Amino acid sequence: MRVIIERDGEAVSRRAAYFIARLIRRKPACVLGLATGSSPVGTYQELIRLHREDGLDFSRVTTFNLDEYVGLSPAHPQSYRAFMQEQLFKHVNLPPNQTHVPDGRALDFETASREYELRIRESGGIDLQLLGIGTDGHIAFNEPGSSLGSRTRLKSLTSETIRDNARFFSNPDQVPRLAITMGVGTILEARRCLLVAIGANKAQAIRETIEGPVTSQITASALQLHRDVIVVVDEEAASQLARRSYYEEVERSQQLLESGNYSALGIGGFAHDS
Ligand code: GLP
């Protein structure tokens, strides 16, 4: 797991957008897994800026969102489909038929979930999955206790999540109690996972995700089992990490490697080479 600690939320967003933009440039027909919530908003703003100012081209990109509230139509302002439309889709050249969000109106959720998984597979699988994290350590809507092998399915939200998300609704009683969400197993199949967390209210969940045991009680901790995970956090979200200085050391080495500064790393020119 690569842990990157940035000064503030803005720097987190720029860094996360950098990884996504680099993928789109290297693989224009890539498949992105997208997330909602306040955490990725800055990342989307930076991607929009790169599209406008730098010509970042979304025309061949396909997207799959993690989850959707049950009972909200795509037109409902608090639906995740509407969120994506407002925060990203309408600002970039992403063809609407290449964007996918689970359907919160489906009556047969089992079939709808199976079909969502099938569509991901048919698209070639997710190259990069962007993730936020709930205060209880959930990813997508995989609440504590979700099987770490779970697939897309219907899920009941915890009272903590309902309370956290009530801020987006004018009346807290309107927060849906159910969601359709990719499973932890679905997420772990993405080729790369990119988790962003901003703010002190995420510090405990981030510590448990990175330094705690792998447990279904903190579903984000399952990312420890994935071979390519990048976690980008701000100072506040990093504030409970015990091994912070080590992560910073690893990051310094990574930067030197990427910039080709091998001598600073002591690579090459060994004293005893003949
Ligand atoms: C919801 C979403 C998650 C998101 C979480 C945190 O539960 N389903 O994908 O990570 O909220 O949201 P925020 O970034 O607003 O704290």
PDB file of C-alpha atoms and ligand atoms in Angstrom:
ATOM      1  CA  MET A   1       0.000   0.000   0.000  1.00  0.00           C
ATOM      2  CA  ARG A   2       1.431   3.372  -1.010  1.00  0.00           C
ATOM      3  CA  VAL A   3       0.497   6.087   1.496  1.00  0.00           C
ATOM      4  CA  ILE A   4       0.837   9.696   0.347  1.00  0.00           C
ATOM      5  CA  ILE A   5       0.351  12.465   2.911  1.00  0.00           C
ATOM      6  CA  GLU A   6      -0.430  15.886   1.469  1.00  0.00           C
ATOM      7  CA  ARG A   7      -0.660  19.257   3.204  1.00  0.00           C
ATOM      8  CA  ASP A   8      -4.394  19.832   2.682  1.00  0.00           C
ATOM      9  CA  GLY A   9      -7.488  18.751   0.800  1.00  0.00           C
ATOM     10  CA  GLU A  10      -6.584  20.706  -2.311  1.00  0.00           C
ATOM     11  CA  ALA A  11      -3.244  18.953  -2.608  1.00  0.00           C
ATOM     12  CA  VAL A  12      -4.955  15.582  -2.049  1.00  0.00           C
ATOM     13  CA  SER A  13      -7.318  16.309  -4.937  1.00  0.00           C
ATOM     14  CA  ARG A  14      -4.523  17.415  -7.253  1.00  0.00           C
ATOM     15  CA  ARG A  15      -2.532  14.283  -6.477  1.00  0.00           C
ATOM     16  CA  ALA A  16      -5.492  11.937  -6.968  1.00  0.00           C
ATOM     17  CA  ALA A  17      -6.424  13.651 -10.238  1.00  0.00           C
ATOM     18  CA  TYR A  18      -2.818  13.274 -11.400  1.00  0.00           C
ATOM     19  CA  PHE A  19      -3.029   9.469 -11.135  1.00  0.00           C
ATOM     20  CA  ILE A  20      -6.363   9.385 -12.989  1.00  0.00           C
ATOM     21  CA  ALA A  21      -5.214  11.796 -15.710  1.00  0.00           C
ATOM     22  CA  ARG A  22      -2.005   9.820 -16.212  1.00  0.00           C
ATOM     23  CA  LEU A  23      -4.032   6.638 -16.723  1.00  0.00           C
ATOM     24  CA  ILE A  24      -6.356   8.338 -19.241  1.00  0.00           C
ATOM     25  CA  ARG A  25      -3.356   9.641 -21.194  1.00  0.00           C
ATOM     26  CA  ARG A  26      -1.624   6.260 -21.215  1.00  0.00           C
ATOM     27  CA  LYS A  27      -4.809   4.278 -21.910  1.00  0.00           C
ATOM     28  CA  PRO A  28      -7.468   6.526 -23.524  1.00  0.00           C
ATOM     29  CA  ALA A  29     -10.109   3.745 -23.528  1.00  0.00           C
ATOM     30  CA  CYS A  30      -9.639   2.979 -19.836  1.00  0.00           C
ATOM     31  CA  VAL A  31     -12.360   1.951 -17.387  1.00  0.00           C
ATOM     32  CA  LEU A  32     -12.690   4.141 -14.299  1.00  0.00           C
ATOM     33  CA  GLY A  33     -14.510   3.232 -11.111  1.00  0.00           C
ATOM     34  CA  LEU A  34     -15.930   6.405  -9.600  1.00  0.00           C
ATOM     35  CA  ALA A  35     -17.096   7.424  -6.142  1.00  0.00           C
ATOM     36  CA  THR A  36     -19.460   9.971  -4.638  1.00  0.00           C
ATOM     37  CA  GLY A  37     -19.422  11.893  -1.355  1.00  0.00           C
ATOM     38  CA  SER A  38     -17.527  15.076  -0.556  1.00  0.00           C
ATOM     39  CA  SER A  39     -14.054  13.469  -0.685  1.00  0.00           C
ATOM     40  CA  PRO A  40     -13.707  13.104  -4.492  1.00  0.00           C
ATOM     41  CA  VAL A  41     -15.299  16.473  -5.377  1.00  0.00           C
ATOM     42  CA  GLY A  42     -11.941  18.300  -5.520  1.00  0.00           C
ATOM     43  CA  THR A  43     -10.499  15.469  -7.627  1.00  0.00           C
ATOM     44  CA  TYR A  44     -13.334  15.902 -10.136  1.00  0.00           C
ATOM     45  CA  GLN A  45     -12.762  19.682 -10.193  1.00  0.00           C
ATOM     46  CA  GLU A  46      -9.109  19.137 -11.010  1.00  0.00           C
ATOM     47  CA  LEU A  47     -10.019  16.634 -13.771  1.00  0.00           C
ATOM     48  CA  ILE A  48     -12.435  19.200 -15.235  1.00  0.00           C
ATOM     49  CA  ARG A  49      -9.656  21.806 -15.174  1.00  0.00           C
ATOM     50  CA  LEU A  50      -7.292  19.373 -16.923  1.00  0.00           C
ATOM     51  CA  HIS A  51      -9.977  18.697 -19.534  1.00  0.00           C
ATOM     52  CA  ARG A  52     -10.529  22.419 -20.208  1.00  0.00           C
ATOM     53  CA  GLU A  53      -6.979  23.671 -19.994  1.00  0.00           C
ATOM     54  CA  ASP A  54      -4.910  20.667 -20.941  1.00  0.00           C
ATOM     55  CA  GLY A  55      -7.195  18.807 -23.348  1.00  0.00           C
ATOM     56  CA  LEU A  56      -7.626  15.736 -21.122  1.00  0.00           C
ATOM     57  CA  ASP A  57      -9.846  13.591 -23.338  1.00  0.00           C
ATOM     58  CA  PHE A  58     -12.647  11.496 -21.820  1.00  0.00           C
ATOM     59  CA  SER A  59     -14.230  10.507 -25.136  1.00  0.00           C
ATOM     60  CA  ARG A  60     -13.160   6.845 -24.938  1.00  0.00           C
ATOM     61  CA  VAL A  61     -13.339   6.449 -21.155  1.00  0.00           C
ATOM     62  CA  THR A  62     -15.969   4.171 -19.577  1.00  0.00           C
ATOM     63  CA  THR A  63     -17.079   4.713 -15.970  1.00  0.00           C
ATOM     64  CA  PHE A  64     -18.781   2.605 -13.306  1.00  0.00           C
ATOM     65  CA  ASN A  65     -19.938   4.176 -10.072  1.00  0.00           C
ATOM     66  CA  LEU A  66     -19.700   2.319  -6.807  1.00  0.00           C
ATOM     67  CA  ASP A  67     -23.230   2.683  -5.545  1.00  0.00           C
ATOM     68  CA  GLU A  68     -26.650   4.315  -5.585  1.00  0.00           C
ATOM     69  CA  TYR A  69     -29.397   4.964  -3.064  1.00  0.00           C
ATOM     70  CA  VAL A  70     -32.445   2.750  -3.380  1.00  0.00           C
ATOM     71  CA  GLY A  71     -35.693   4.552  -4.071  1.00  0.00           C
ATOM     72  CA  LEU A  72     -34.257   7.685  -5.667  1.00  0.00           C
ATOM     73  CA  SER A  73     -34.763   8.269  -9.369  1.00  0.00           C
ATOM     74  CA  PRO A  74     -31.684   9.377 -11.350  1.00  0.00           C
ATOM     75  CA  ALA A  75     -33.263  12.839 -11.573  1.00  0.00           C
ATOM     76  CA  HIS A  76     -33.532  13.222  -7.783  1.00  0.00           C
ATOM     77  CA  PRO A  77     -30.979  15.888  -6.762  1.00  0.00           C
ATOM     78  CA  GLN A  78     -29.555  13.644  -4.021  1.00  0.00           C
ATOM     79  CA  SER A  79     -29.210  10.564  -6.220  1.00  0.00           C
ATOM     80  CA  TYR A  80     -25.622   9.580  -6.954  1.00  0.00           C
ATOM     81  CA  ARG A  81     -26.406   9.708 -10.696  1.00  0.00           C
ATOM     82  CA  ALA A  82     -27.375  13.392 -10.302  1.00  0.00           C
ATOM     83  CA  PHE A  83     -24.280  13.990  -8.153  1.00  0.00           C
ATOM     84  CA  MET A  84     -22.011  12.591 -10.875  1.00  0.00           C
ATOM     85  CA  GLN A  85     -23.808  14.576 -13.526  1.00  0.00           C
ATOM     86  CA  GLU A  86     -23.271  17.835 -11.595  1.00  0.00           C
ATOM     87  CA  GLN A  87     -19.762  17.188 -10.291  1.00  0.00           C
ATOM     88  CA  LEU A  88     -18.146  15.640 -13.376  1.00  0.00           C
ATOM     89  CA  PHE A  89     -20.117  14.226 -16.285  1.00  0.00           C
ATOM     90  CA  LYS A  90     -21.676  17.419 -17.647  1.00  0.00           C
ATOM     91  CA  HIS A  91     -18.320  19.235 -17.588  1.00  0.00           C
ATOM     92  CA  VAL A  92     -16.244  16.777 -19.648  1.00  0.00           C
ATOM     93  CA  ASN A  93     -16.567  15.014 -23.017  1.00  0.00           C
ATOM     94  CA  LEU A  94     -17.670  11.687 -21.569  1.00  0.00           C
ATOM     95  CA  PRO A  95     -20.397  10.116 -23.763  1.00  0.00           C
ATOM     96  CA  PRO A  96     -23.437   9.462 -21.479  1.00  0.00           C
ATOM     97  CA  ASN A  97     -23.794   5.858 -22.709  1.00  0.00           C
ATOM     98  CA  GLN A  98     -20.293   5.135 -21.384  1.00  0.00           C
ATOM     99  CA  THR A  99     -21.256   6.116 -17.813  1.00  0.00           C
ATOM    100  CA  HIS A 100     -22.803   3.572 -15.465  1.00  0.00           C
ATOM    101  CA  VAL A 101     -24.399   4.053 -12.044  1.00  0.00           C
ATOM    102  CA  PRO A 102     -26.385   1.242 -10.385  1.00  0.00           C
ATOM    103  CA  ASP A 103     -30.146   1.713 -10.796  1.00  0.00           C
ATOM    104  CA  GLY A 104     -31.735   2.545  -7.453  1.00  0.00           C
ATOM    105  CA  ARG A 105     -35.208   2.015  -8.910  1.00  0.00           C
ATOM    106  CA  ALA A 106     -34.754  -1.611  -9.883  1.00  0.00           C
ATOM    107  CA  LEU A 107     -37.387  -3.902  -8.400  1.00  0.00           C
ATOM    108  CA  ASP A 108     -35.400  -7.053  -8.967  1.00  0.00           C
ATOM    109  CA  PHE A 109     -32.159  -6.075  -7.265  1.00  0.00           C
ATOM    110  CA  GLU A 110     -30.579  -9.484  -7.641  1.00  0.00           C
ATOM    111  CA  THR A 111     -30.847  -9.365 -11.425  1.00  0.00           C
ATOM    112  CA  ALA A 112     -29.841  -5.687 -11.555  1.00  0.00           C
ATOM    113  CA  SER A 113     -26.768  -6.438  -9.407  1.00  0.00           C
ATOM    114  CA  ARG A 114     -25.753  -9.414 -11.540  1.00  0.00           C
ATOM    115  CA  GLU A 115     -26.128  -7.352 -14.690  1.00  0.00           C
ATOM    116  CA  TYR A 116     -23.994  -4.538 -13.244  1.00  0.00           C
ATOM    117  CA  GLU A 117     -21.208  -7.023 -12.494  1.00  0.00           C
ATOM    118  CA  LEU A 118     -21.569  -8.472 -15.981  1.00  0.00           C
ATOM    119  CA  ARG A 119     -21.281  -5.049 -17.589  1.00  0.00           C
ATOM    120  CA  ILE A 120     -18.080  -4.349 -15.628  1.00  0.00           C
ATOM    121  CA  ARG A 121     -16.640  -7.663 -16.816  1.00  0.00           C
ATOM    122  CA  GLU A 122     -17.705  -7.080 -20.417  1.00  0.00           C
ATOM    123  CA  SER A 123     -16.003  -3.686 -20.413  1.00  0.00           C
ATOM    124  CA  GLY A 124     -12.728  -5.444 -19.587  1.00  0.00           C
ATOM    125  CA  GLY A 125     -12.737  -4.729 -15.831  1.00  0.00           C
ATOM    126  CA  ILE A 126     -11.976  -1.573 -13.882  1.00  0.00           C
ATOM    127  CA  ASP A 127      -8.491  -0.145 -14.403  1.00  0.00           C
ATOM    128  CA  LEU A 128      -8.624   2.316 -11.517  1.00  0.00           C
ATOM    129  CA  GLN A 129     -11.202   2.487  -8.755  1.00  0.00           C
ATOM    130  CA  LEU A 130     -11.473   5.831  -6.945  1.00  0.00           C
ATOM    131  CA  LEU A 131     -12.705   5.461  -3.354  1.00  0.00           C
ATOM    132  CA  GLY A 132     -13.701   7.636  -0.415  1.00  0.00           C
ATOM    133  CA  ILE A 133     -14.147   6.213   3.067  1.00  0.00           C
ATOM    134  CA  GLY A 134     -16.973   6.448   5.584  1.00  0.00           C
ATOM    135  CA  THR A 135     -16.280   7.417   9.197  1.00  0.00           C
ATOM    136  CA  ASP A 136     -16.973   3.769  10.118  1.00  0.00           C
ATOM    137  CA  GLY A 137     -14.345   2.600   7.615  1.00  0.00           C
ATOM    138  CA  HIS A 138     -16.726   1.550   4.848  1.00  0.00           C
ATOM    139  CA  ILE A 139     -15.923   1.674   1.138  1.00  0.00           C
ATOM    140  CA  ALA A 140     -18.808   2.210  -1.302  1.00  0.00           C
ATOM    141  CA  PHE A 141     -21.740   1.204   0.932  1.00  0.00           C
ATOM    142  CA  ASN A 142     -20.051  -1.901   2.337  1.00  0.00           C
ATOM    143  CA  GLU A 143     -20.978  -1.329   5.941  1.00  0.00           C
ATOM    144  CA  PRO A 144     -19.207  -3.072   8.862  1.00  0.00           C
ATOM    145  CA  GLY A 145     -19.836  -6.796   8.682  1.00  0.00           C
ATOM    146  CA  SER A 146     -19.993  -6.929   4.881  1.00  0.00           C
ATOM    147  CA  SER A 147     -18.330 -10.036   3.537  1.00  0.00           C
ATOM    148  CA  LEU A 148     -14.892  -9.234   2.172  1.00  0.00           C
ATOM    149  CA  GLY A 149     -15.806 -11.368  -0.836  1.00  0.00           C
ATOM    150  CA  SER A 150     -19.121  -9.588  -1.437  1.00  0.00           C
ATOM    151  CA  ARG A 151     -20.375  -8.644  -4.895  1.00  0.00           C
ATOM    152  CA  THR A 152     -22.797  -5.943  -6.067  1.00  0.00           C
ATOM    153  CA  ARG A 153     -25.978  -6.243  -4.010  1.00  0.00           C
ATOM    154  CA  LEU A 154     -28.596  -4.540  -1.885  1.00  0.00           C
ATOM    155  CA  LYS A 155     -27.284  -3.250   1.452  1.00  0.00           C
ATOM    156  CA  SER A 156     -28.887  -1.670   4.555  1.00  0.00           C
ATOM    157  CA  LEU A 157     -27.127   1.478   5.726  1.00  0.00           C
ATOM    158  CA  THR A 158     -26.008   1.878   9.342  1.00  0.00           C
ATOM    159  CA  SER A 159     -27.392   4.685  11.494  1.00  0.00           C
ATOM    160  CA  GLU A 160     -23.880   6.263  11.456  1.00  0.00           C
ATOM    161  CA  THR A 161     -23.870   6.439   7.648  1.00  0.00           C
ATOM    162  CA  ILE A 162     -27.449   7.714   7.540  1.00  0.00           C
ATOM    163  CA  ARG A 163     -26.485  10.419  10.050  1.00  0.00           C
ATOM    164  CA  ASP A 164     -23.280  11.323   8.142  1.00  0.00           C
ATOM    165  CA  ASN A 165     -25.120  11.603   4.833  1.00  0.00           C
ATOM    166  CA  ALA A 166     -28.110  13.500   6.252  1.00  0.00           C
ATOM    167  CA  ARG A 167     -26.235  16.762   5.611  1.00  0.00           C
ATOM    168  CA  PHE A 168     -26.986  16.442   1.903  1.00  0.00           C
ATOM    169  CA  PHE A 169     -30.760  16.191   2.438  1.00  0.00           C
ATOM    170  CA  SER A 170     -33.038  19.056   3.513  1.00  0.00           C
ATOM    171  CA  ASN A 171     -34.924  16.630   5.758  1.00  0.00           C
ATOM    172  CA  PRO A 172     -32.806  13.929   7.491  1.00  0.00           C
ATOM    173  CA  ASP A 173     -35.812  11.573   7.379  1.00  0.00           C
ATOM    174  CA  GLN A 174     -35.454  11.528   3.589  1.00  0.00           C
ATOM    175  CA  VAL A 175     -32.084   9.718   3.657  1.00  0.00           C
ATOM    176  CA  PRO A 176     -32.691   6.306   2.071  1.00  0.00           C
ATOM    177  CA  ARG A 177     -32.121   3.285   4.320  1.00  0.00           C
ATOM    178  CA  LEU A 178     -30.975   1.002   1.513  1.00  0.00           C
ATOM    179  CA  ALA A 179     -28.436   1.189  -1.270  1.00  0.00           C
ATOM    180  CA  ILE A 180     -27.254  -0.937  -4.160  1.00  0.00           C
ATOM    181  CA  THR A 181     -23.480  -1.161  -3.952  1.00  0.00           C
ATOM    182  CA  MET A 182     -20.484  -2.876  -5.495  1.00  0.00           C
ATOM    183  CA  GLY A 183     -19.157  -5.454  -3.039  1.00  0.00           C
ATOM    184  CA  VAL A 184     -15.735  -5.507  -1.428  1.00  0.00           C
ATOM    185  CA  GLY A 185     -14.856  -8.412  -3.731  1.00  0.00           C
ATOM    186  CA  THR A 186     -15.925  -6.369  -6.766  1.00  0.00           C
ATOM    187  CA  ILE A 187     -13.728  -3.461  -5.659  1.00  0.00           C
ATOM    188  CA  LEU A 188     -10.725  -5.706  -5.016  1.00  0.00           C
ATOM    189  CA  GLU A 189     -10.849  -6.845  -8.656  1.00  0.00           C
ATOM    190  CA  ALA A 190     -10.005  -3.350  -9.921  1.00  0.00           C
ATOM    191  CA  ARG A 191      -6.432  -3.254 -11.222  1.00  0.00           C
ATOM    192  CA  ARG A 192      -5.617  -0.266  -9.026  1.00  0.00           C
ATOM    193  CA  CYS A 193      -7.461   1.306  -6.076  1.00  0.00           C
ATOM    194  CA  LEU A 194      -7.041   4.976  -5.202  1.00  0.00           C
ATOM    195  CA  LEU A 195      -8.461   5.957  -1.806  1.00  0.00           C
ATOM    196  CA  VAL A 196      -8.779   9.615  -0.845  1.00  0.00           C
ATOM    197  CA  ALA A 197      -9.540  10.908   2.646  1.00  0.00           C
ATOM    198  CA  ILE A 198      -9.664  14.476   3.883  1.00  0.00           C
ATOM    199  CA  GLY A 199     -10.260  15.805   7.390  1.00  0.00           C
ATOM    200  CA  ALA A 200      -9.911  14.809  11.036  1.00  0.00           C
ATOM    201  CA  ASN A 201     -13.194  12.876  11.064  1.00  0.00           C
ATOM    202  CA  LYS A 202     -11.516  10.272   8.820  1.00  0.00           C
ATOM    203  CA  ALA A 203      -8.348   9.882  10.936  1.00  0.00           C
ATOM    204  CA  GLN A 204      -9.489   6.839  12.898  1.00  0.00           C
ATOM    205  CA  ALA A 205     -10.899   5.048   9.843  1.00  0.00           C
ATOM    206  CA  ILE A 206      -7.647   5.722   7.960  1.00  0.00           C
ATOM    207  CA  ARG A 207      -5.504   4.370  10.816  1.00  0.00           C
ATOM    208  CA  GLU A 208      -7.637   1.228  11.021  1.00  0.00           C
ATOM    209  CA  THR A 209      -7.596   0.800   7.232  1.00  0.00           C
ATOM    210  CA  ILE A 210      -3.824   1.066   6.889  1.00  0.00           C
ATOM    211  CA  GLU A 211      -2.444  -0.157  10.205  1.00  0.00           C
ATOM    212  CA  GLY A 212      -5.210  -2.259  11.721  1.00  0.00           C
ATOM    213  CA  PRO A 213      -5.997  -5.911  11.059  1.00  0.00           C
ATOM    214  CA  VAL A 214      -7.935  -6.917   7.936  1.00  0.00           C
ATOM    215  CA  THR A 215     -11.497  -7.171   9.175  1.00  0.00           C
ATOM    216  CA  SER A 216     -15.021  -7.043   7.827  1.00  0.00           C
ATOM    217  CA  GLN A 217     -15.712  -4.521  10.609  1.00  0.00           C
ATOM    218  CA  ILE A 218     -13.615  -1.958   8.664  1.00  0.00           C
ATOM    219  CA  THR A 219     -14.271  -2.932   5.082  1.00  0.00           C
ATOM    220  CA  ALA A 220     -11.604  -0.553   3.724  1.00  0.00           C
ATOM    221  CA  SER A 221      -8.990  -2.685   5.536  1.00  0.00           C
ATOM    222  CA  ALA A 222      -9.555  -5.343   2.832  1.00  0.00           C
ATOM    223  CA  LEU A 223      -7.483  -3.064   0.583  1.00  0.00           C
ATOM    224  CA  GLN A 224      -4.437  -4.444   2.414  1.00  0.00           C
ATOM    225  CA  LEU A 225      -5.000  -7.611   0.364  1.00  0.00           C
ATOM    226  CA  HIS A 226      -4.779  -5.745  -2.954  1.00  0.00           C
ATOM    227  CA  ARG A 227      -1.470  -5.512  -4.766  1.00  0.00           C
ATOM    228  CA  ASP A 228      -1.818  -1.951  -6.073  1.00  0.00           C
ATOM    229  CA  VAL A 229      -3.405   0.545  -3.688  1.00  0.00           C
ATOM    230  CA  ILE A 230      -2.610   4.235  -3.344  1.00  0.00           C
ATOM    231  CA  VAL A 231      -4.004   6.097  -0.328  1.00  0.00           C
ATOM    232  CA  VAL A 232      -3.854   9.895  -0.532  1.00  0.00           C
ATOM    233  CA  VAL A 233      -4.698  11.721   2.703  1.00  0.00           C
ATOM    234  CA  ASP A 234      -4.315  15.202   4.132  1.00  0.00           C
ATOM    235  CA  GLU A 235      -2.484  16.016   7.373  1.00  0.00           C
ATOM    236  CA  GLU A 236      -5.662  15.732   9.427  1.00  0.00           C
ATOM    237  CA  ALA A 237      -6.720  12.354   8.077  1.00  0.00           C
ATOM    238  CA  ALA A 238      -3.125  11.144   8.613  1.00  0.00           C
ATOM    239  CA  SER A 239      -2.972  12.410  12.198  1.00  0.00           C
ATOM    240  CA  GLN A 240      -3.434   8.995  13.868  1.00  0.00           C
ATOM    241  CA  LEU A 241      -0.972   7.042  11.718  1.00  0.00           C
ATOM    242  CA  ALA A 242       1.790   5.433  13.805  1.00  0.00           C
ATOM    243  CA  ARG A 243       4.210   4.817  10.914  1.00  0.00           C
ATOM    244  CA  ARG A 244       3.898   8.183   9.278  1.00  0.00           C
ATOM    245  CA  SER A 245       7.637   8.916   9.076  1.00  0.00           C
ATOM    246  CA  TYR A 246       8.185   5.598   7.265  1.00  0.00           C
ATOM    247  CA  TYR A 247       5.464   6.369   4.694  1.00  0.00           C
ATOM    248  CA  GLU A 248       7.125   9.739   4.096  1.00  0.00           C
ATOM    249  CA  GLU A 249      10.508   8.085   3.646  1.00  0.00           C
ATOM    250  CA  VAL A 250       9.058   5.607   1.132  1.00  0.00           C
ATOM    251  CA  GLU A 251       7.440   8.484  -0.742  1.00  0.00           C
ATOM    252  CA  ARG A 252      10.722  10.420  -0.911  1.00  0.00           C
ATOM    253  CA  SER A 253      12.409   7.352  -2.424  1.00  0.00           C
ATOM    254  CA  GLN A 254       9.518   6.900  -4.853  1.00  0.00           C
ATOM    255  CA  GLN A 255       9.862  10.511  -6.009  1.00  0.00           C
ATOM    256  CA  LEU A 256      13.616  10.084  -6.543  1.00  0.00           C
ATOM    257  CA  LEU A 257      13.023   6.871  -8.494  1.00  0.00           C
ATOM    258  CA  GLU A 258      10.374   8.510 -10.685  1.00  0.00           C
ATOM    259  CA  SER A 259      12.602  11.490 -11.406  1.00  0.00           C
ATOM    260  CA  GLY A 260      15.509   9.160 -12.264  1.00  0.00           C
ATOM    261  CA  ASN A 261      17.675  10.532  -9.451  1.00  0.00           C
ATOM    262  CA  TYR A 262      19.323   7.174  -8.780  1.00  0.00           C
ATOM    263  CA  SER A 263      22.517   8.506  -7.233  1.00  0.00           C
ATOM    264  CA  ALA A 264      20.544  10.115  -4.366  1.00  0.00           C
ATOM    265  CA  LEU A 265      19.185   6.645  -3.643  1.00  0.00           C
ATOM    266  CA  GLY A 266      22.636   5.091  -3.655  1.00  0.00           C
ATOM    267  CA  ILE A 267      21.843   3.102  -6.807  1.00  0.00           C
ATOM    268  CA  GLY A 268      24.768   2.623  -9.170  1.00  0.00           C
ATOM    269  CA  GLY A 269      28.423   3.546  -8.720  1.00  0.00           C
ATOM    270  CA  PHE A 270      28.982   1.107  -5.868  1.00  0.00           C
ATOM    271  CA  ALA A 271      32.300   1.721  -4.092  1.00  0.00           C
ATOM    272  CA  HIS A 272      33.480  -1.893  -4.356  1.00  0.00           C
ATOM    273  CA  ASP A 273      32.453  -2.454  -7.987  1.00  0.00           C
ATOM    274  CA  SER A 274      35.426  -3.222 -10.167  1.00  0.00           C
TER     275      SER A 274
HETATM  276  C1  GLP B   1     -20.985   7.375   1.224  1.00  0.00           C
HETATM  277  C2  GLP B   1     -20.493   6.744  -0.070  1.00  0.00           C
HETATM  278  C3  GLP B   1     -19.028   6.379   0.024  1.00  0.00           C
HETATM  279  C4  GLP B   1     -18.230   7.545   0.540  1.00  0.00           C
HETATM  280  C5  GLP B   1     -18.732   7.952   1.913  1.00  0.00           C
HETATM  281  C6  GLP B   1     -17.950   9.086   2.533  1.00  0.00           C
HETATM  282  O1  GLP B   1     -21.232   6.449   2.208  1.00  0.00           O
HETATM  283  N1  GLP B   1     -21.248   5.594  -0.401  1.00  0.00           N
HETATM  284  O2  GLP B   1     -18.576   5.978  -1.249  1.00  0.00           O
HETATM  285  O3  GLP B   1     -16.871   7.214   0.611  1.00  0.00           O
HETATM  286  O4  GLP B   1     -20.077   8.339   1.752  1.00  0.00           O
HETATM  287  O5  GLP B   1     -18.426  10.314   2.077  1.00  0.00           O
HETATM  288  P1  GLP B   1     -17.688  11.682   2.276  1.00  0.00           P
HETATM  289  O6  GLP B   1     -16.570  11.716   1.303  1.00  0.00           O
HETATM  290  O7  GLP B   1     -18.721  12.712   1.980  1.00  0.00           O
HETATM  291  O8  GLP B   1     -17.213  11.734   3.678  1.00  0.00           O
END
